Coordinates of C-alpha atoms in Angstrom, one line a residue:
X929 CA 32.7 13.3 36.2
X930 CA 29.0 13.1 36.9
X931 CA 28.5 14.2 33.5
X932 CA 31.0 11.5 32.2
X933 CA 28.5 8.6 33.9
X934 CA 25.4 10.2 32.9
X935 CA 26.4 9.8 29.3
X936 CA 28.2 6.4 30.2
X937 CA 24.8 4.9 30.9
X938 CA 22.4 6.2 28.5
X939 CA 20.5 4.5 26.1
X940 CA 21.9 4.1 22.5
X941 CA 19.7 4.4 19.9
X942 CA 21.0 1.4 17.8
X943 CA 17.2 0.2 17.1
X944 CA 17.4 3.4 14.8
X945 CA 19.4 1.3 12.4
X946 CA 17.2 -1.6 13.0
X947 CA 14.5 0.3 11.5
X948 CA 16.0 1.8 8.8
X949 CA 17.5 -1.5 7.6
X950 CA 13.6 -2.5 7.5
X951 CA 12.9 -0.3 5.6
X952 CA 14.9 -0.7 2.9
X953 CA 13.7 -4.6 3.5
X954 CA 10.0 -3.2 2.5
X955 CA 11.3 -1.0 -0.2
X956 CA 13.0 -3.8 -2.0
X957 CA 10.3 -6.8 -0.8
X958 CA 7.0 -4.7 -2.5
X959 CA 9.3 -3.5 -5.8
X960 CA 9.8 -7.0 -6.3
X961 CA 6.4 -7.7 -6.1
X962 CA 5.0 -4.5 -8.1
X963 CA 7.1 -4.3 -10.5
X964 CA 5.3 -7.0 -12.8
X965 CA 2.2 -4.2 -12.8
X966 CA 4.3 -1.8 -14.1
X967 CA 5.0 -4.2 -16.8
X968 CA 1.7 -5.9 -17.3
X969 CA 0.8 -3.8 -20.4
X970 CA 4.2 -4.5 -22.5
X971 CA 4.5 -8.2 -21.4
X972 CA 0.2 -8.4 -22.7
X973 CA 0.8 -6.6 -25.3
X974 CA 3.7 -8.7 -26.6
X975 CA 1.9 -12.0 -25.1
X976 CA -1.2 -11.1 -26.3
X977 CA -3.3 -12.1 -23.2
X978 CA -6.8 -11.7 -22.4
X979 CA -7.8 -9.8 -18.9
X980 CA -8.7 -13.0 -17.5
X981 CA -5.1 -13.9 -18.3
X982 CA -3.3 -10.8 -16.6
X983 CA -5.2 -11.5 -13.7
X984 CA -3.9 -15.2 -13.5
X985 CA -0.2 -13.8 -14.1
X986 CA -0.8 -11.0 -12.0
X987 CA -2.4 -13.5 -9.1
X988 CA 0.6 -15.7 -9.3
X989 CA 2.3 -14.5 -6.5
X990 CA -0.7 -14.7 -4.4
X991 CA -0.7 -18.3 -4.8
X992 CA 2.6 -19.4 -3.1
X993 CA 2.7 -16.5 -1.1
X994 CA -0.6 -16.6 1.1
X995 CA -0.5 -20.8 1.3
X996 CA 3.2 -20.3 3.0
X997 CA 2.7 -18.4 5.7
X998 CA 1.9 -21.1 7.7
X999 CA 5.1 -22.7 7.3
X1000 CA 6.9 -19.6 6.3
X1001 CA 5.8 -18.7 10.2
X1002 CA 6.8 -21.7 11.6
X1003 CA 10.2 -20.9 10.1
X1004 CA 10.6 -17.2 11.7
X1005 CA 9.9 -18.5 15.3
X1006 CA 12.9 -21.2 14.4
X1007 CA 15.3 -19.5 12.6
X1008 CA 17.1 -16.2 13.5
X1009 CA 16.2 -13.6 11.1
X1010 CA 20.0 -12.5 10.5
X1011 CA 20.2 -16.4 8.6
X1012 CA 16.8 -16.4 7.9
X1013 CA 15.9 -13.0 6.0
X1014 CA 19.2 -12.9 3.5
X1015 CA 18.4 -16.3 2.5
X1016 CA 15.0 -15.4 0.9
X1017 CA 16.2 -12.2 -0.4
X1018 CA 18.4 -13.5 -2.6
X1019 CA 16.2 -16.3 -3.9
X1020 CA 13.2 -14.1 -4.0
X1021 CA 15.6 -12.1 -6.2
X1022 CA 17.4 -14.6 -8.2
X1023 CA 13.2 -15.8 -9.1
X1024 CA 12.8 -11.6 -10.2
X1025 CA 16.6 -11.6 -12.0
X1026 CA 15.1 -14.4 -14.2
X1027 CA 11.5 -13.3 -14.9
X1028 CA 13.8 -10.8 -17.1
X1029 CA 15.9 -13.8 -18.7
X1030 CA 13.1 -16.1 -19.7
X1031 CA 10.1 -15.1 -21.7
X1032 CA 6.8 -16.9 -22.1
X1033 CA 3.6 -16.7 -20.2
X1034 CA 4.0 -20.4 -18.3
X1035 CA 7.7 -19.3 -17.6
X1036 CA 6.5 -16.2 -15.9
X1037 CA 3.9 -17.5 -14.1
X1038 CA 7.0 -20.3 -13.0
X1039 CA 9.3 -17.4 -11.4
X1040 CA 6.1 -15.7 -10.5
X1041 CA 5.3 -18.5 -8.0
X1042 CA 9.0 -19.4 -7.2
X1043 CA 8.9 -15.3 -5.8
X1044 CA 5.6 -15.6 -4.0
X1045 CA 7.3 -18.7 -2.4
X1046 CA 10.1 -17.2 -0.8
X1047 CA 8.3 -13.9 0.3
X1048 CA 6.4 -16.1 2.3
X1049 CA 8.7 -15.6 6.5
X1050 CA 9.2 -11.4 5.3
X1051 CA 6.5 -9.6 7.2
X1052 CA 6.3 -12.7 9.9
X1053 CA 10.2 -12.1 10.4
X1054 CA 9.4 -7.7 10.2
X1055 CA 7.1 -7.9 12.7
X1056 CA 9.4 -10.6 15.3
X1057 CA 12.2 -8.2 14.6
X1058 CA 9.4 -5.2 16.1
X1059 CA 8.3 -7.0 19.0
X1060 CA 11.9 -8.2 19.9
X1061 CA 13.8 -4.4 19.1
X1062 CA 11.1 -1.8 20.0
X1063 CA 9.5 -1.5 23.7
X1064 CA 5.8 -0.6 23.4
X1065 CA 5.2 2.9 22.9
X1066 CA 8.0 3.0 19.8
X1067 CA 6.5 0.2 18.0
X1068 CA 3.4 1.4 15.8
X1069 CA 5.8 4.5 15.2
X1070 CA 8.7 2.0 13.9
X1071 CA 6.1 -0.4 12.3
X1072 CA 4.7 2.9 10.9
X1073 CA 8.1 3.4 9.4
X1074 CA 9.5 0.4 8.0
X1075 CA 5.6 0.1 6.6
X1076 CA 5.6 3.8 4.8
X1077 CA 9.3 1.7 2.5
X1078 CA 6.5 0.2 0.5
X1079 CA 5.3 3.2 -0.7
X1080 CA 8.1 5.3 -0.5
X1081 CA 9.9 2.8 -2.7
X1082 CA 6.6 2.5 -4.8
X1083 CA 6.0 6.8 -5.6
X1084 CA 10.0 7.6 -6.1
X1085 CA 11.2 4.2 -7.7
X1086 CA 7.6 3.2 -9.9
X1087 CA 8.6 5.5 -12.7
X1088 CA 12.0 5.4 -12.8
X1089 CA 10.6 1.5 -12.9
X1090 CA 8.4 2.9 -15.5
X1091 CA 11.6 5.0 -17.3
X1092 CA 13.5 1.8 -17.4
X1093 CA 11.0 -0.1 -19.7
X1094 CA 10.6 2.6 -22.0
X1095 CA 14.2 3.4 -22.5
X1096 CA 15.7 -0.3 -22.6
X1097 CA 12.8 -2.8 -22.5
X1098 CA 10.4 -4.7 -19.9
X1099 CA 13.1 -7.1 -19.3
X1100 CA 15.4 -5.1 -17.3
X1101 CA 12.2 -4.0 -14.8
X1102 CA 13.1 -7.9 -13.5
X1103 CA 17.0 -7.6 -13.7
X1104 CA 17.6 -4.2 -11.7
X1105 CA 15.3 -4.9 -9.2
X1106 CA 16.6 -8.0 -8.6
X1107 CA 20.2 -7.3 -8.5
X1108 CA 19.4 -5.3 -5.6
X1109 CA 17.9 -7.7 -4.0
X1110 CA 20.8 -9.9 -3.9
X1111 CA 23.0 -6.6 -3.1
X1112 CA 21.2 -5.8 -0.1
X1113 CA 20.7 -9.5 1.7
X1114 CA 24.4 -9.5 1.8
X1115 CA 24.3 -6.3 3.7
X1116 CA 22.2 -7.5 5.7
X1117 CA 23.7 -10.3 7.1
X1118 CA 26.5 -8.7 7.6
X1119 CA 24.7 -5.9 9.5
X1120 CA 22.0 -7.4 11.3
X1121 CA 22.1 -8.6 15.5
X1122 CA 19.7 -9.6 18.3
X1123 CA 19.4 -6.9 20.9
X1124 CA 21.7 -8.6 23.2
X1125 CA 24.2 -9.7 20.5
X1126 CA 24.1 -6.3 18.5
X1127 CA 26.1 -2.6 19.3
X1128 CA 23.5 -1.5 21.9
X1129 CA 24.6 -0.7 25.1
X1130 CA 22.5 -2.3 28.3
X1131 CA 20.4 0.6 28.9
X1132 CA 19.2 0.5 25.6
X1133 CA 18.6 -3.3 26.4
X1134 CA 16.8 -2.3 29.2
X1135 CA 14.9 0.4 27.6
X1136 CA 13.5 -2.2 25.1
X1137 CA 12.2 -5.2 27.9
X1138 CA 11.0 -3.1 30.5
X1139 CA 9.1 -1.5 28.6
X1140 CA 7.5 -4.3 26.7
X1141 CA 10.0 -5.0 24.0
X1142 CA 10.8 -9.2 24.2
X1143 CA 14.6 -9.0 24.0
X1144 CA 15.4 -11.8 25.1
X1145 CA 12.7 -13.6 22.6
X1146 CA 15.3 -15.0 20.7
X1147 CA 17.3 -16.9 22.9
X1148 CA 14.8 -18.4 24.0
X1149 CA 14.2 -22.6 22.5
X1150 CA 10.9 -23.4 21.7
X1151 CA 9.7 -26.6 24.2
X1152 CA 9.3 -28.0 21.2
X1153 CA 9.8 -28.6 17.8
X1154 CA 7.1 -29.0 15.8
X1155 CA 3.6 -27.0 16.0
X1156 CA 1.2 -28.9 18.2
X1157 CA -2.8 -28.9 18.1
X1158 CA -3.0 -26.1 21.0
X1159 CA -0.8 -23.8 18.6
X1160 CA -3.2 -24.4 16.0
X1161 CA -6.4 -24.0 18.2
X1162 CA -4.9 -20.9 19.7
X1163 CA -4.2 -19.5 16.3
X1164 CA -7.2 -20.2 14.9
X1165 CA -9.6 -20.7 18.2
X1166 CA -9.9 -16.5 19.3
X1167 CA -12.3 -13.9 18.2
X1168 CA -10.2 -11.8 18.3
X1169 CA -7.6 -13.0 16.5
X1170 CA -10.3 -14.2 13.1
X1171 CA -10.9 -10.2 13.9
X1172 CA -7.8 -9.3 12.4
X1173 CA -7.1 -12.0 10.1
X1174 CA -10.2 -10.8 8.4
X1175 CA -9.9 -6.9 8.5
X1176 CA -6.0 -7.8 7.4
X1177 CA -7.2 -9.3 4.0
X1178 CA -10.0 -6.2 3.1
X1179 CA -7.3 -3.9 4.1
X1180 CA -4.5 -5.8 1.7
X1181 CA -7.3 -5.8 -1.1
X1182 CA -7.0 -1.7 -1.8
X1183 CA -2.9 -2.7 -1.4
X1184 CA -3.2 -5.7 -4.5
X1185 CA -5.3 -3.3 -6.4
X1186 CA -2.3 -0.7 -6.6
X1187 CA 0.1 -3.3 -7.1
X1188 CA -1.7 -5.2 -9.9
X1189 CA -4.5 -3.3 -12.1
X1190 CA -3.3 0.2 -11.3
X1191 CA -1.0 0.3 -13.8
X1192 CA -2.9 -1.2 -16.1
X1193 CA -6.1 0.8 -15.9
X1194 CA -3.8 4.4 -16.5
X1195 CA -2.6 3.1 -19.6
X1196 CA -5.9 1.1 -21.0
X1197 CA -8.4 2.9 -19.6
X1198 CA -7.4 6.0 -19.6
X1199 CA -5.2 6.0 -22.4
X1200 CA -2.1 6.4 -21.1
X1201 CA 1.8 6.3 -21.9
X1202 CA 4.6 4.7 -19.7
X1203 CA 5.7 7.4 -18.1
X1204 CA 3.1 9.7 -18.1
X1205 CA 1.2 6.7 -16.2
X1206 CA 4.2 5.9 -14.0
X1207 CA 4.4 9.5 -12.4
X1208 CA 0.9 9.5 -11.5
X1209 CA 0.5 6.3 -10.0
X1210 CA 3.3 7.7 -7.3
X1211 CA 0.7 9.6 -6.6
X1212 CA -1.5 7.7 -4.6
X1213 CA 1.5 5.9 -3.1
X1214 CA 3.0 8.8 -2.0
X1215 CA -0.9 9.5 -0.1
X1216 CA -0.8 6.0 1.4
X1217 CA 3.3 7.3 2.9
X1218 CA 2.1 10.3 4.2
X1219 CA -0.6 8.0 5.9
X1220 CA 1.6 5.4 7.2
X1221 CA 3.6 8.1 9.0
X1222 CA 0.7 10.1 10.7
X1223 CA -0.8 6.6 11.6
X1224 CA 2.1 5.6 13.5
X1225 CA 3.1 8.8 15.1
X1226 CA -0.9 9.6 16.0
X1227 CA -0.9 5.5 17.2
X1228 CA 2.3 5.8 19.9
X1229 CA 1.1 9.5 20.4
X1230 CA -2.0 8.0 21.7
X1231 CA -0.5 5.6 23.9
X1232 CA 1.5 7.9 25.8
X1233 CA -0.9 10.0 26.7
X1234 CA -3.1 7.1 28.4
X1235 CA -5.4 5.8 25.6
X1236 CA -6.2 2.1 25.8
X1237 CA -4.3 0.2 23.0
X1238 CA -8.1 -0.4 21.2
X1239 CA -8.6 3.4 21.3
X1240 CA -4.9 3.8 19.9
X1241 CA -4.3 1.2 17.6
X1242 CA -8.2 0.4 16.4
X1243 CA -8.4 3.9 16.4
X1244 CA -6.4 4.7 12.8
X1245 CA -7.5 1.7 11.1
X1246 CA -10.6 2.0 11.2
X1247 CA -10.9 5.8 10.4
X1248 CA -8.2 4.5 7.1
X1249 CA -10.8 1.9 6.3
X1250 CA -13.6 5.0 6.0
X1251 CA -11.3 7.0 4.0
X1252 CA -10.9 4.0 1.4
X1253 CA -14.5 3.3 0.9
X1254 CA -14.3 6.5 -1.7
X1255 CA -13.1 4.7 -4.3
X1256 CA -16.3 4.0 -5.1
X1257 CA -16.7 7.5 -6.7
X1258 CA -13.9 6.6 -9.0
X1259 CA -15.9 4.8 -11.2
X1260 CA -18.4 7.4 -12.3
X1261 CA -16.2 10.5 -13.4
X1262 CA -14.3 10.6 -16.5
X1263 CA -12.0 13.4 -15.1
X1264 CA -8.5 12.0 -14.7
X1265 CA -7.8 14.4 -12.4
X1266 CA -10.6 13.1 -10.3
X1267 CA -9.4 9.9 -10.4
X1268 CA -6.4 10.7 -9.4
X1269 CA -7.3 12.7 -6.6
X1270 CA -9.8 10.1 -5.2
X1271 CA -8.0 7.2 -5.3
X1272 CA -5.3 9.3 -4.0
X1273 CA -7.6 9.3 -0.3
X1274 CA -8.2 6.5 -0.9
X1275 CA -5.2 5.1 -0.7
X1276 CA -4.1 7.2 2.3
X1277 CA -6.7 5.5 4.2
X1278 CA -5.2 2.6 3.4
X1279 CA -1.7 4.3 4.9
X1280 CA -3.3 5.3 8.0
X1281 CA -4.4 1.9 8.4
X1282 CA -1.7 0.0 7.9
X1283 CA -0.4 -0.2 11.4
X1284 CA -2.6 -4.2 11.6
X1285 CA 0.7 -5.5 12.2
X1286 CA 0.9 -3.4 15.9
X1287 CA -2.3 -5.8 16.9
X1288 CA -0.4 -8.7 15.8
X1289 CA 2.1 -7.8 18.2
X1290 CA -0.1 -7.0 21.1
X1291 CA -2.8 -9.9 20.5
X1292 CA -0.6 -12.8 19.5
X1293 CA 0.8 -15.2 22.1
X1294 CA 4.2 -14.3 23.1
X1295 CA 5.1 -18.2 22.3
X1296 CA 3.0 -18.1 18.9
X1297 CA 4.3 -14.6 16.9
X1298 CA 5.5 -16.4 14.8
X1299 CA 3.1 -18.9 13.7
X1300 CA 0.3 -15.6 14.8
X1301 CA 2.3 -14.0 12.7
X1302 CA 2.3 -16.1 9.0
X1303 CA -2.1 -16.9 9.9
X1304 CA -2.4 -13.0 9.9
X1305 CA -0.4 -12.8 6.9
X1306 CA -1.9 -15.9 4.8
X1307 CA -5.8 -15.2 6.0
X1308 CA -4.9 -11.7 4.8
X1309 CA -2.6 -11.8 1.6
X1310 CA -5.4 -13.9 0.3
X1311 CA -6.7 -11.4 -1.3
X1312 CA -3.2 -11.0 -3.7
X1313 CA -5.1 -13.9 -5.2
X1314 CA -8.6 -12.6 -5.1
X1315 CA -8.2 -9.4 -6.6
X1316 CA -6.3 -9.6 -9.6
X1317 CA -8.6 -12.2 -10.7
X1318 CA -11.8 -11.2 -9.9
X1319 CA -11.2 -7.9 -11.0
X1320 CA -9.9 -9.2 -14.3
X1321 CA -13.7 -11.4 -14.6
X1322 CA -15.9 -8.5 -13.7
X1323 CA -14.4 -5.4 -15.6
X1324 CA -15.1 -4.5 -19.0
X1325 CA -13.1 -3.6 -21.7
X1326 CA -15.3 -0.3 -21.6
X1327 CA -16.1 0.4 -17.8
X1328 CA -13.6 -0.5 -14.4
X1329 CA -16.2 1.1 -12.1
X1330 CA -17.4 -3.1 -11.3
X1331 CA -14.1 -3.1 -9.9
X1332 CA -14.1 -0.1 -7.9
X1333 CA -17.1 -1.1 -6.5
X1334 CA -15.9 -4.6 -6.1
X1335 CA -13.4 -2.8 -4.2
X1336 CA -15.4 -1.0 -1.7
X1337 CA -18.0 -3.3 -0.7
X1338 CA -14.9 -5.4 0.5
X1339 CA -13.3 -2.0 2.5
X1340 CA -17.1 -1.8 4.7
X1341 CA -16.9 -5.4 5.4
X1342 CA -13.1 -4.7 7.3
X1343 CA -14.2 -2.2 9.1
X1344 CA -17.1 -4.1 10.3
X1345 CA -15.0 -6.8 11.4
X1346 CA -12.8 -4.5 13.7
X1347 CA -15.5 -3.3 15.3
X1348 CA -17.2 -6.5 16.0
X1349 CA -14.4 -9.1 15.7
X1350 CA -11.7 -7.8 17.4
X1351 CA -13.3 -6.1 20.8
X1352 CA -10.9 -5.1 24.0
X1353 CA -6.9 -5.5 22.5
X1354 CA -5.3 -7.6 24.6
X1355 CA -2.8 -11.1 24.9
X1356 CA -4.3 -14.6 23.4
X1357 CA -3.8 -16.4 26.3
X1358 CA -2.6 -20.0 24.5
X1359 CA -4.0 -23.8 25.6
X1360 CA -3.5 -25.2 28.3
X1361 CA -0.4 -28.0 28.5
X1362 CA -2.7 -30.5 29.0
X1363 CA -4.7 -29.5 25.9
X1364 CA -1.8 -30.2 23.5
X1365 CA -1.1 -32.8 21.0
X1366 CA 1.6 -32.8 18.5
X1367 CA 0.6 -33.0 14.7

């Protein structure tokens, strides 16, 4: 009898399924960001694009993705993830699909802009789901796990997409990834539920709630229908939040190098064929995957051992950024093997630092998780515009070293931001009711 009672009240682990669903969504999300970089050498050859034109096309996603982070964050605060996520998935997957159907430089730019529009709410949704579904002591592990999806997908599927391009054509890179996204959108809508509406038992819901998970947030109704001046003042007026905003810009600059110029670097500057370059391009992503998994587990381990959130969350981020600075040495060797080793170390560091969304969960005002996440992602993903354009302008036909030097300077700036701006990790307070005014 006692055993039966204990079994009945044992918490379920439905949140594990939620983590897996987020993981799969992130895999698809990042394949649709990176598929252009895989196809770019073939597209550039077919359309006779200059380096500057390639940089513009590679940056097109970032223009709309960054610009719509705030509206996207606002939508996340208003529309349940069960509805918003599959809607976004279908729309960005359709835009991706049609990139493989419609040719031409202008058409590709227009469709890439659309992918950026509909992917804009994705990571604020992820952050909100993690805050709702996971207690604080598990959250960095969950964030690290689903964030690793971007690297697992790229590591394992970059060679597959490169092979598909070689066997068929670059068009099929977009057709295949678009169809996968549409299918997953249907499955997401069928399976995702909020904690109190899911198959998680009351013991699991209470475990999440008592551990700092905001399980009742989906049922809370916002006080106002519109963003107020005080809301914007809160997310723009905090030194701590600016520390993570700018730090995210610096961190994601390295990521966007790998998502845009890296395959072109291997094909054009290292003279590799598509299949070999696809394989070698996957190695830094594998290193980044290891970094992500180590980071989440290490951070939560430190929390459980009594370390402050500042040490547990910022420590892996700063250490990872320090490792990423080795990228500058890639411009001083002619050995392809050494370049891959150097860039794998740098991208391991990027993965180690990639639990930055745990700081959004820890610092953001609870009512403004979506808006704060949107601002964080907006400023962070300005790098998706800057990185491809700046590298396209500063590299020469003979040397990619200026590109590596630029990435290193940006990384050092990120370290300084986390050290001097973020400070103690604690939730930022909202402005008072008297300070609020509708905008």
